[in-house]
PDB file of C-alpha atoms in Angstrom:
ATOM      1  CA  UNK A 797      31.557  14.874  62.362  1.00 37.00           C
ATOM      2  CA  UNK A 798      30.076  13.734  65.671  1.00 37.00           C
ATOM      3  CA  UNK A 799      27.744  11.333  63.884  1.00 37.00           C
ATOM      4  CA  UNK A 800      30.712   9.925  61.948  1.00 40.00           C
ATOM      5  CA  UNK A 801      32.953   9.410  64.972  1.00 40.00           C
ATOM      6  CA  UNK A 802      32.618   7.041  67.921  1.00 42.00           C
ATOM      7  CA  UNK A 803      35.184   5.886  70.438  1.00 40.00           C
ATOM      8  CA  UNK A 804      36.149   2.248  70.872  1.00 44.00           C
ATOM      9  CA  UNK A 805      38.279   0.648  73.557  1.00 44.00           C
ATOM     10  CA  UNK A 806      41.491   2.445  74.525  1.00 44.00           C
ATOM     11  CA  UNK A 807      40.222   5.645  72.874  1.00 43.00           C
ATOM     12  CA  UNK A 808      40.707   4.341  69.338  1.00 47.00           C
ATOM     13  CA  UNK A 809      38.360   6.259  67.081  1.00 49.00           C
ATOM     14  CA  UNK A 810      35.722   4.642  64.897  1.00 48.00           C
ATOM     15  CA  UNK A 811      35.078   6.668  61.710  1.00 54.00           C
ATOM     16  CA  UNK A 812      32.597   6.042  58.953  1.00 52.00           C
ATOM     17  CA  UNK A 813      34.170   5.304  55.609  1.00 52.00           C
ATOM     18  CA  UNK A 814      33.316   8.039  53.074  1.00 52.00           C
ATOM     19  CA  UNK A 815      31.914   5.773  50.374  1.00 53.00           C
ATOM     20  CA  UNK A 816      30.306   2.889  52.288  1.00 51.00           C
ATOM     21  CA  UNK A 817      29.444   4.370  55.663  1.00 52.00           C
ATOM     22  CA  UNK A 818      30.725   1.209  57.343  1.00 55.00           C
ATOM     23  CA  UNK A 819      32.851   1.579  60.462  1.00 59.00           C
ATOM     24  CA  UNK A 820      36.605   1.895  60.432  1.00 61.00           C
ATOM     25  CA  UNK A 821      38.550   1.621  63.676  1.00 66.00           C
ATOM     26  CA  UNK A 822      41.544   3.938  63.716  1.00 66.00           C
ATOM     27  CA  UNK A 823      44.392   4.145  66.194  1.00 65.00           C
ATOM     28  CA  UNK A 824      44.832   7.531  67.830  1.00 68.00           C
ATOM     29  CA  UNK A 825      48.516   7.739  66.822  1.00 71.00           C
ATOM     30  CA  UNK A 826      49.150   9.551  63.547  1.00 67.00           C
ATOM     31  CA  UNK A 827      52.580   7.963  63.299  1.00 70.00           C
ATOM     32  CA  UNK A 828      51.319   4.528  62.274  1.00 75.00           C
ATOM     33  CA  UNK A 829      51.460   3.574  58.576  1.00 78.00           C
ATOM     34  CA  UNK A 830      47.815   2.455  58.708  1.00 77.00           C
ATOM     35  CA  UNK A 831      46.766   5.936  59.751  1.00 80.00           C
ATOM     36  CA  UNK A 832      48.784   7.565  56.960  1.00 83.00           C
ATOM     37  CA  UNK A 833      47.065   5.218  54.488  1.00 82.00           C
ATOM     38  CA  UNK A 834      43.649   6.270  55.785  1.00 80.00           C
ATOM     39  CA  UNK A 835      44.491   9.974  55.599  1.00 82.00           C
ATOM     40  CA  UNK A 836      45.924   9.499  52.106  1.00 83.00           C
ATOM     41  CA  UNK A 837      42.659   7.815  51.021  1.00 82.00           C
ATOM     42  CA  UNK A 838      40.614  10.677  52.548  1.00 80.00           C
ATOM     43  CA  UNK A 839      42.716  13.229  50.643  1.00 81.00           C
ATOM     44  CA  UNK A 840      42.307  11.217  47.452  1.00 80.00           C
ATOM     45  CA  UNK A 841      38.531  11.110  48.006  1.00 79.00           C
ATOM     46  CA  UNK A 842      38.435  14.853  48.652  1.00 79.00           C
ATOM     47  CA  UNK A 843      40.542  15.795  45.633  1.00 77.00           C
ATOM     48  CA  UNK A 844      38.723  13.481  43.229  1.00 80.00           C
ATOM     49  CA  UNK A 845      35.150  13.757  44.487  1.00 81.00           C
ATOM     50  CA  UNK A 846      34.939  17.458  45.350  1.00 76.00           C
ATOM     51  CA  UNK A 847      35.762  19.308  42.111  1.00 73.00           C
ATOM     52  CA  UNK A 848      33.916  22.397  43.314  1.00 69.00           C
ATOM     53  CA  UNK A 849      36.619  23.099  45.897  1.00 62.00           C
ATOM     54  CA  UNK A 850      39.765  21.535  44.441  1.00 61.00           C
ATOM     55  CA  UNK A 851      41.999  22.927  43.168  1.00 54.00           C
ATOM     56  CA  UNK A 852      41.192  25.846  45.381  1.00 49.00           C
ATOM     57  CA  UNK A 853      40.922  29.159  43.593  1.00 42.00           C
ATOM     58  CA  UNK A 854      41.321  32.000  45.997  1.00 42.00           C
ATOM     59  CA  UNK A 855      41.225  35.739  45.820  1.00 40.00           C
ATOM     60  CA  UNK A 856      43.887  35.875  48.526  1.00 42.00           C
ATOM     61  CA  UNK A 857      47.204  37.431  47.608  1.00 42.00           C
ATOM     62  CA  UNK A 858      49.529  34.846  46.180  1.00 45.00           C
ATOM     63  CA  UNK A 859      51.309  33.608  43.108  1.00 48.00           C
ATOM     64  CA  UNK A 860      49.172  32.395  40.215  1.00 46.00           C
ATOM     65  CA  UNK A 861      49.805  28.787  39.126  1.00 46.00           C
ATOM     66  CA  UNK A 862      47.263  27.757  36.549  1.00 49.00           C
ATOM     67  CA  UNK A 863      43.938  28.305  38.260  1.00 48.00           C
ATOM     68  CA  UNK A 864      45.441  27.961  41.728  1.00 62.00           C
ATOM     69  CA  UNK A 865      46.943  30.734  43.795  1.00 75.00           C
ATOM     70  CA  UNK A 866      49.925  29.883  45.941  1.00 84.00           C
ATOM     71  CA  UNK A 867      50.639  31.599  49.226  1.00 90.00           C
ATOM     72  CA  UNK A 868      53.518  34.061  49.172  1.00 91.00           C
ATOM     73  CA  UNK A 869      55.554  31.697  51.366  1.00 95.00           C
ATOM     74  CA  UNK A 870      55.661  27.904  51.833  1.00 95.00           C
ATOM     75  CA  UNK A 871      57.878  25.489  53.699  1.00 97.00           C
ATOM     76  CA  UNK A 872      59.774  22.951  51.614  1.00 95.00           C
ATOM     77  CA  UNK A 873      60.176  19.926  53.913  1.00 96.00           C
ATOM     78  CA  UNK A 874      62.634  18.229  51.576  1.00 91.00           C
ATOM     79  CA  UNK A 875      62.282  15.575  48.947  1.00 83.00           C
ATOM     80  CA  UNK A 876      63.742  12.612  50.813  1.00 81.00           C
ATOM     81  CA  UNK A 877      61.093  10.894  52.931  1.00 77.00           C
ATOM     82  CA  UNK A 878      62.206  10.483  56.532  1.00 78.00           C
ATOM     83  CA  UNK A 879      64.854  13.189  56.206  1.00 89.00           C
ATOM     84  CA  UNK A 880      63.437  16.577  57.125  1.00 92.00           C
ATOM     85  CA  UNK A 881      65.398  19.544  55.806  1.00 93.00           C
ATOM     86  CA  UNK A 882      62.823  22.320  55.970  1.00 97.00           C
ATOM     87  CA  UNK A 883      63.380  25.746  54.509  1.00 96.00           C
ATOM     88  CA  UNK A 884      61.169  28.675  53.642  1.00 97.00           C
ATOM     89  CA  UNK A 885      60.479  29.213  49.926  1.00 94.00           C
ATOM     90  CA  UNK A 886      58.947  32.176  48.125  1.00 91.00           C
ATOM     91  CA  UNK A 887      56.966  30.817  45.148  1.00 86.00           C
ATOM     92  CA  UNK A 888      56.840  34.249  43.476  1.00 78.00           C
ATOM     93  CA  UNK A 889      60.640  34.305  43.157  1.00 78.00           C
ATOM     94  CA  UNK A 890      61.130  30.700  42.103  1.00 70.00           C
ATOM     95  CA  UNK A 891      60.597  29.599  38.513  1.00 63.00           C
ATOM     96  CA  UNK A 892      60.543  25.887  39.396  1.00 69.00           C
ATOM     97  CA  UNK A 893      57.472  26.260  41.647  1.00 63.00           C
ATOM     98  CA  UNK A 894      54.994  26.626  38.818  1.00 59.00           C
ATOM     99  CA  UNK A 895      52.491  23.919  39.723  1.00 70.00           C
ATOM    100  CA  UNK A 896      52.752  22.492  43.208  1.00 82.00           C
ATOM    101  CA  UNK A 897      50.436  21.045  45.788  1.00 85.00           C
ATOM    102  CA  UNK A 898      50.786  21.724  49.475  1.00 90.00           C
ATOM    103  CA  UNK A 899      49.087  20.955  52.759  1.00 91.00           C
ATOM    104  CA  UNK A 900      48.356  23.401  55.559  1.00 91.00           C
ATOM    105  CA  UNK A 901      48.539  23.514  59.322  1.00 90.00           C
ATOM    106  CA  UNK A 902      46.734  26.307  61.065  1.00 82.00           C
ATOM    107  CA  UNK A 903      47.017  26.608  64.821  1.00 79.00           C
ATOM    108  CA  UNK A 904      46.352  28.938  67.720  1.00 76.00           C
ATOM    109  CA  UNK A 905      49.638  30.834  67.919  1.00 67.00           C
ATOM    110  CA  UNK A 906      49.206  31.887  71.523  1.00 63.00           C
ATOM    111  CA  UNK A 907      48.686  28.264  72.581  1.00 61.00           C
ATOM    112  CA  UNK A 908      51.162  26.393  70.388  1.00 55.00           C
ATOM    113  CA  UNK A 909      54.012  28.866  69.956  1.00 56.00           C
ATOM    114  CA  UNK A 910      55.949  30.024  72.985  1.00 65.00           C
ATOM    115  CA  UNK A 911      58.987  32.321  73.040  1.00 71.00           C
ATOM    116  CA  UNK A 912      61.426  29.449  72.468  1.00 73.00           C
ATOM    117  CA  UNK A 913      59.634  28.305  69.309  1.00 80.00           C
ATOM    118  CA  UNK A 914      60.410  29.840  65.979  1.00 89.00           C
ATOM    119  CA  UNK A 915      58.143  32.372  64.239  1.00 90.00           C
ATOM    120  CA  UNK A 916      58.767  34.119  60.936  1.00 94.00           C
ATOM    121  CA  UNK A 917      59.917  37.728  61.207  1.00 94.00           C
ATOM    122  CA  UNK A 918      61.649  40.295  59.013  1.00 96.00           C
ATOM    123  CA  UNK A 919      64.812  39.578  61.013  1.00 96.00           C
ATOM    124  CA  UNK A 920      64.961  35.843  60.228  1.00 96.00           C
ATOM    125  CA  UNK A 921      63.315  35.486  56.801  1.00 96.00           C
ATOM    126  CA  UNK A 922      66.678  35.240  54.987  1.00 96.00           C
ATOM    127  CA  UNK A 923      68.032  32.619  57.382  1.00 97.00           C
ATOM    128  CA  UNK A 924      64.855  30.522  57.143  1.00 97.00           C
ATOM    129  CA  UNK A 925      65.143  30.442  53.353  1.00 96.00           C
ATOM    130  CA  UNK A 926      68.428  28.608  53.856  1.00 96.00           C
ATOM    131  CA  UNK A 927      67.290  26.284  56.644  1.00 97.00           C
ATOM    132  CA  UNK A 928      64.650  26.119  59.350  1.00 97.00           C
ATOM    133  CA  UNK A 929      66.342  24.854  62.532  1.00 95.00           C
ATOM    134  CA  UNK A 930      64.445  21.751  63.709  1.00 94.00           C
ATOM    135  CA  UNK A 931      65.466  22.301  67.327  1.00 92.00           C
ATOM    136  CA  UNK A 932      63.487  25.571  67.373  1.00 92.00           C
ATOM    137  CA  UNK A 933      60.240  23.943  66.183  1.00 92.00           C
ATOM    138  CA  UNK A 934      57.429  22.658  68.357  1.00 88.00           C
ATOM    139  CA  UNK A 935      56.695  18.938  68.242  1.00 88.00           C
ATOM    140  CA  UNK A 936      53.436  19.751  66.441  1.00 88.00           C
ATOM    141  CA  UNK A 937      55.361  21.417  63.593  1.00 92.00           C
ATOM    142  CA  UNK A 938      57.874  18.562  63.382  1.00 93.00           C
ATOM    143  CA  UNK A 939      55.041  16.031  63.261  1.00 90.00           C
ATOM    144  CA  UNK A 940      53.181  18.055  60.616  1.00 92.00           C
ATOM    145  CA  UNK A 941      56.286  18.202  58.429  1.00 95.00           C
ATOM    146  CA  UNK A 942      56.865  14.479  58.811  1.00 92.00           C
ATOM    147  CA  UNK A 943      53.230  13.673  57.947  1.00 90.00           C
ATOM    148  CA  UNK A 944      53.519  16.017  54.946  1.00 93.00           C
ATOM    149  CA  UNK A 945      56.320  13.847  53.579  1.00 93.00           C
ATOM    150  CA  UNK A 946      54.523  10.597  54.439  1.00 90.00           C
ATOM    151  CA  UNK A 947      51.472  11.770  52.510  1.00 89.00           C
ATOM    152  CA  UNK A 948      53.648  12.392  49.467  1.00 89.00           C
ATOM    153  CA  UNK A 949      53.719  16.180  49.636  1.00 91.00           C
ATOM    154  CA  UNK A 950      56.817  18.328  49.682  1.00 93.00           C
ATOM    155  CA  UNK A 951      55.321  21.645  50.788  1.00 95.00           C
ATOM    156  CA  UNK A 952      53.365  22.777  53.818  1.00 97.00           C
ATOM    157  CA  UNK A 953      51.985  26.128  54.853  1.00 96.00           C
ATOM    158  CA  UNK A 954      52.176  26.777  58.609  1.00 95.00           C
ATOM    159  CA  UNK A 955      50.769  30.159  59.520  1.00 91.00           C
ATOM    160  CA  UNK A 956      53.310  31.255  62.146  1.00 90.00           C
ATOM    161  CA  UNK A 957      56.201  30.191  59.879  1.00 94.00           C
ATOM    162  CA  UNK A 958      54.745  31.675  56.692  1.00 95.00           C
ATOM    163  CA  UNK A 959      53.153  34.921  57.920  1.00 92.00           C
ATOM    164  CA  UNK A 960      55.234  37.804  59.217  1.00 90.00           C
TER     165      UNK A 960
END
């Protein structure tokens, strides 16, 4: 990635475009619509030009959906863009989650999750299936959920919220 990334003024990042190799100056804020468009195009490129790894077939425990295995738990961020109403879902117990796509966020739990931030446990799994309280989430998780919606996805897997 180092050969594909250079810094411009004000720490904007210059990336090479996947197909042409020409430079593309990106703002460092993920909240800008231009950045979402770039990420959406990268995902499109990945999904369409890397058939060997998409859809991902895994031997990990999960729920079978076609040739794709789903994790045992996902977060439904809600279907209305700009209105986050996250809740934990269990694909194995839901008949309407037969063929879904999701994004993932993996993070260093010890760095990004402190005692005030929410983690999945046996004690709260039932409550989180009803609603995940936004005020208990780190800003990273809130941002990830918002970007999930902006990219056109409804589901995200976040390790500390999906693994007990």
